[in-house]
PDB file of C-alpha atoms in Angstrom:
ATOM      1  CA  MET A   1      -1.698  -3.361   6.046  1.00 51.00           C
ATOM      2  CA  SER A   2      -3.630  -4.403   2.985  1.00 79.00           C
ATOM      3  CA  ASP A   3      -3.997  -2.035   0.028  1.00 93.00           C
ATOM      4  CA  THR A   4      -6.871  -2.503  -2.386  1.00 96.00           C
ATOM      5  CA  ILE A   5      -7.540  -1.498  -5.974  1.00 98.00           C
ATOM      6  CA  GLU A   6     -10.673  -2.206  -8.013  1.00 98.00           C
ATOM      7  CA  LEU A   7     -10.868  -3.314 -11.637  1.00 98.00           C
ATOM      8  CA  ARG A   8     -13.684  -4.221 -14.002  1.00 98.00           C
ATOM      9  CA  ILE A   9     -13.286  -7.300 -16.228  1.00 98.00           C
ATOM     10  CA  TYR A  10     -13.526  -6.507 -19.953  1.00 98.00           C
ATOM     11  CA  TYR A  11     -13.567  -8.666 -23.094  1.00 97.00           C
ATOM     12  CA  GLU A  12      -9.820  -8.167 -23.503  1.00 97.00           C
ATOM     13  CA  ASP A  13      -9.300  -9.887 -20.128  1.00 98.00           C
ATOM     14  CA  THR A  14     -11.193 -13.058 -20.982  1.00 98.00           C
ATOM     15  CA  ASP A  15     -10.780 -16.211 -23.022  1.00 97.00           C
ATOM     16  CA  ALA A  16     -13.351 -17.612 -25.469  1.00 94.00           C
ATOM     17  CA  GLN A  17     -15.511 -18.850 -22.564  1.00 94.00           C
ATOM     18  CA  GLY A  18     -15.780 -15.407 -20.953  1.00 94.00           C
ATOM     19  CA  VAL A  19     -13.473 -16.389 -18.075  1.00 98.00           C
ATOM     20  CA  VAL A  20     -10.435 -14.289 -17.143  1.00 98.00           C
ATOM     21  CA  PHE A  21      -7.391 -15.702 -18.954  1.00 98.00           C
ATOM     22  CA  TYR A  22      -5.018 -17.078 -16.312  1.00 98.00           C
ATOM     23  CA  ALA A  23      -2.023 -14.886 -17.249  1.00 98.00           C
ATOM     24  CA  ASN A  24      -4.048 -11.697 -16.801  1.00 98.00           C
ATOM     25  CA  TYR A  25      -4.019 -12.170 -13.039  1.00 99.00           C
ATOM     26  CA  LEU A  26      -0.294 -11.416 -13.191  1.00 98.00           C
ATOM     27  CA  LYS A  27      -1.091  -8.026 -14.746  1.00 98.00           C
ATOM     28  CA  TYR A  28      -3.656  -7.295 -12.049  1.00 99.00           C
ATOM     29  CA  PHE A  29      -1.189  -8.145  -9.301  1.00 98.00           C
ATOM     30  CA  GLU A  30       1.488  -5.995 -10.992  1.00 97.00           C
ATOM     31  CA  ARG A  31      -0.889  -3.031 -11.092  1.00 97.00           C
ATOM     32  CA  ALA A  32      -1.670  -3.442  -7.401  1.00 98.00           C
ATOM     33  CA  ARG A  33       2.037  -3.580  -6.473  1.00 97.00           C
ATOM     34  CA  THR A  34       2.646  -0.466  -8.570  1.00 96.00           C
ATOM     35  CA  GLU A  35      -0.141   1.352  -6.710  1.00 95.00           C
ATOM     36  CA  PHE A  36       1.376   0.229  -3.402  1.00 94.00           C
ATOM     37  CA  LEU A  37       4.665   1.892  -4.431  1.00 93.00           C
ATOM     38  CA  ARG A  38       2.778   4.999  -5.544  1.00 93.00           C
ATOM     39  CA  LYS A  39       1.170   5.227  -2.081  1.00 91.00           C
ATOM     40  CA  CYS A  40       4.687   5.020  -0.637  1.00 90.00           C
ATOM     41  CA  GLY A  41       5.572   8.080  -2.733  1.00 89.00           C
ATOM     42  CA  TYR A  42       7.470   6.298  -5.507  1.00 89.00           C
ATOM     43  CA  LEU A  43       6.635   6.139  -9.194  1.00 89.00           C
ATOM     44  CA  GLN A  44       8.061   3.400 -11.404  1.00 88.00           C
ATOM     45  CA  ASN A  45       9.382   5.916 -13.962  1.00 91.00           C
ATOM     46  CA  GLU A  46      11.224   7.858 -11.244  1.00 92.00           C
ATOM     47  CA  LEU A  47      12.879   4.666 -10.034  1.00 92.00           C
ATOM     48  CA  LEU A  48      13.738   3.808 -13.636  1.00 92.00           C
ATOM     49  CA  ASP A  49      15.432   7.218 -13.999  1.00 94.00           C
ATOM     50  CA  LYS A  50      17.654   6.143 -11.080  1.00 94.00           C
ATOM     51  CA  ASN A  51      18.420   2.796 -12.823  1.00 96.00           C
ATOM     52  CA  ILE A  52      16.301   0.894 -10.290  1.00 96.00           C
ATOM     53  CA  ILE A  53      13.862  -1.780 -11.419  1.00 95.00           C
ATOM     54  CA  PHE A  54      11.891  -4.479  -9.660  1.00 96.00           C
ATOM     55  CA  ILE A  55      11.702  -7.980 -11.057  1.00 96.00           C
ATOM     56  CA  VAL A  56       9.561 -10.932 -10.072  1.00 98.00           C
ATOM     57  CA  ASN A  57      11.874 -13.650  -8.720  1.00 97.00           C
ATOM     58  CA  LYS A  58       9.238 -16.132  -7.637  1.00 98.00           C
ATOM     59  CA  LEU A  59       5.497 -16.491  -7.959  1.00 98.00           C
ATOM     60  CA  ASP A  60       3.183 -18.964  -6.252  1.00 99.00           C
ATOM     61  CA  ILE A  61      -0.398 -18.642  -7.458  1.00 99.00           C
ATOM     62  CA  HIS A  62      -3.608 -20.504  -6.665  1.00 99.00           C
ATOM     63  CA  TYR A  63      -6.627 -20.068  -8.925  1.00 98.00           C
ATOM     64  CA  LYS A  64      -9.650 -20.858  -6.749  1.00 99.00           C
ATOM     65  CA  LYS A  65     -12.738 -19.770  -8.698  1.00 98.00           C
ATOM     66  CA  PRO A  66     -13.299 -18.308 -12.159  1.00 98.00           C
ATOM     67  CA  VAL A  67     -13.717 -14.571 -12.626  1.00 99.00           C
ATOM     68  CA  LEU A  68     -16.132 -13.654 -15.409  1.00 98.00           C
ATOM     69  CA  LEU A  69     -16.705 -10.905 -17.932  1.00 97.00           C
ATOM     70  CA  ASP A  70     -17.981  -7.614 -16.458  1.00 97.00           C
ATOM     71  CA  GLN A  71     -17.383  -8.575 -12.830  1.00 98.00           C
ATOM     72  CA  LEU A  72     -15.876  -5.975 -10.520  1.00 99.00           C
ATOM     73  CA  ILE A  73     -12.869  -7.318  -8.649  1.00 99.00           C
ATOM     74  CA  LYS A  74     -10.748  -6.069  -5.804  1.00 99.00           C
ATOM     75  CA  ILE A  75      -7.041  -6.821  -5.709  1.00 99.00           C
ATOM     76  CA  GLU A  76      -5.779  -6.835  -2.137  1.00 98.00           C
ATOM     77  CA  SER A  77      -2.052  -6.591  -1.511  1.00 97.00           C
ATOM     78  CA  SER A  78      -0.139  -6.837   1.724  1.00 96.00           C
ATOM     79  CA  LEU A  79       3.601  -6.680   2.182  1.00 96.00           C
ATOM     80  CA  SER A  80       4.594  -9.920   3.881  1.00 96.00           C
ATOM     81  CA  GLU A  81       8.392  -9.662   3.973  1.00 96.00           C
ATOM     82  CA  LEU A  82      10.957  -6.915   3.451  1.00 95.00           C
ATOM     83  CA  LYS A  83      14.655  -7.666   3.062  1.00 97.00           C
ATOM     84  CA  LYS A  84      17.659  -5.632   1.953  1.00 97.00           C
ATOM     85  CA  ALA A  85      17.203  -6.221  -1.794  1.00 98.00           C
ATOM     86  CA  SER A  86      13.840  -7.989  -2.011  1.00 98.00           C
ATOM     87  CA  PHE A  87      10.280  -7.959  -0.762  1.00 97.00           C
ATOM     88  CA  SER A  88       7.264 -10.272  -0.856  1.00 98.00           C
ATOM     89  CA  PHE A  89       3.582  -9.580  -1.252  1.00 98.00           C
ATOM     90  CA  ASN A  90       0.562 -11.685  -0.437  1.00 98.00           C
ATOM     91  CA  GLN A  91      -2.014 -10.749  -3.044  1.00 99.00           C
ATOM     92  CA  ARG A  92      -5.520 -11.891  -3.808  1.00 98.00           C
ATOM     93  CA  VAL A  93      -8.411 -11.211  -6.131  1.00 99.00           C
ATOM     94  CA  VAL A  94     -11.683 -10.861  -4.235  1.00 99.00           C
ATOM     95  CA  ILE A  95     -15.336 -10.538  -5.240  1.00 99.00           C
ATOM     96  CA  ASN A  96     -17.806  -9.813  -2.423  1.00 97.00           C
ATOM     97  CA  SER A  97     -15.367 -11.110   0.212  1.00 97.00           C
ATOM     98  CA  GLN A  98     -14.876 -14.357  -1.746  1.00 98.00           C
ATOM     99  CA  ILE A  99     -11.265 -15.161  -2.666  1.00 99.00           C
ATOM    100  CA  MET A 100     -11.065 -15.990  -6.363  1.00 99.00           C
ATOM    101  CA  CYS A 101      -7.285 -16.162  -6.733  1.00 99.00           C
ATOM    102  CA  GLU A 102      -4.342 -15.685  -4.399  1.00 99.00           C
ATOM    103  CA  ALA A 103      -0.610 -15.400  -4.880  1.00 99.00           C
ATOM    104  CA  ASN A 104       2.649 -14.842  -3.080  1.00 99.00           C
ATOM    105  CA  VAL A 105       5.061 -12.769  -5.134  1.00 99.00           C
ATOM    106  CA  LEU A 106       8.769 -12.297  -4.379  1.00 99.00           C
ATOM    107  CA  CYS A 107      10.256  -9.200  -6.030  1.00 98.00           C
ATOM    108  CA  GLY A 108      13.905  -8.249  -6.278  1.00 98.00           C
ATOM    109  CA  CYS A 109      15.464  -4.804  -6.556  1.00 97.00           C
ATOM    110  CA  VAL A 110      17.881  -4.742  -9.497  1.00 98.00           C
ATOM    111  CA  ASP A 111      20.246  -2.257 -11.127  1.00 97.00           C
ATOM    112  CA  LEU A 112      18.902  -1.570 -14.624  1.00 96.00           C
ATOM    113  CA  GLU A 113      22.334  -1.579 -16.282  1.00 96.00           C
ATOM    114  CA  THR A 114      24.113  -4.433 -14.504  1.00 96.00           C
ATOM    115  CA  LYS A 115      20.975  -6.537 -13.889  1.00 95.00           C
ATOM    116  CA  LYS A 116      22.432  -7.379 -10.471  1.00 97.00           C
ATOM    117  CA  PRO A 117      20.622  -7.157  -7.123  1.00 98.00           C
ATOM    118  CA  ILE A 118      20.948  -3.894  -5.231  1.00 98.00           C
ATOM    119  CA  ALA A 119      19.622  -2.665  -1.910  1.00 97.00           C
ATOM    120  CA  LEU A 120      16.248  -0.964  -1.858  1.00 96.00           C
ATOM    121  CA  PRO A 121      16.589   2.814  -1.494  1.00 94.00           C
ATOM    122  CA  ASP A 122      16.606   3.574   2.249  1.00 94.00           C
ATOM    123  CA  GLU A 123      13.669   5.987   2.097  1.00 93.00           C
ATOM    124  CA  LEU A 124      11.513   3.550   0.109  1.00 93.00           C
ATOM    125  CA  ARG A 125      12.423   0.723   2.465  1.00 93.00           C
ATOM    126  CA  LYS A 126      11.398   2.851   5.456  1.00 93.00           C
ATOM    127  CA  LYS A 127       8.061   3.827   3.876  1.00 92.00           C
ATOM    128  CA  MET A 128       7.322   0.216   2.944  1.00 93.00           C
ATOM    129  CA  LEU A 129       8.161  -0.920   6.477  1.00 90.00           C
ATOM    130  CA  ASP A 130       5.980   1.828   7.977  1.00 88.00           C
ATOM    131  CA  LYS A 131       3.095   0.732   5.745  1.00 83.00           C
ATOM    132  CA  LYS A 132       3.615  -2.923   6.710  1.00 82.00           C
ATOM    133  CA  ASN A 133       3.684  -2.090  10.430  1.00 82.00           C
ATOM    134  CA  ALA A 134       0.572   0.105  10.194  1.00 80.00           C
ATOM    135  CA  SER A 135      -1.657  -2.975  10.065  1.00 61.00           C
TER     136      SER A 135
END
C-alpha cells in the first residue's frame, strides 16, 4: 500500500535557479518514511527511548524532472521488502501524476548504543507487514 504526504516547495528548498536542491529530496523521503511509521503507531522518539534507530544503508535515486519553487508535491511511499533487521521503501515525488523523482531506500534497524543491527520490534514488524499486504 502506498502512503502519501504533501509538501509545498519554499525558498529554503531551492538552489539559486529556483529548482529543488538535489539533497533535499532525501529529507522529503525521510519525512514520508517517518509518517509511515507514525501510521503504524510508532514515533521516532519512542523508538529512540528504547535505543532503537533506523539508518539508511543504501539509496538508489533517479532525478527525472526538476521541481520548482512554490510547487505542491506528493511523496508516495510503499514498503517493498521487510526482513528481520531491515526494510526497503520505493518512494517517489509526484506532481499531478507525473513522477519527478524516485528512489529505493534500504533502512536498517540498529541498537543506538552498540550501533549493531538488531531485529525490528515484533509488533512494529507485524504492523508494517499488515500495511504492506493491505495493497
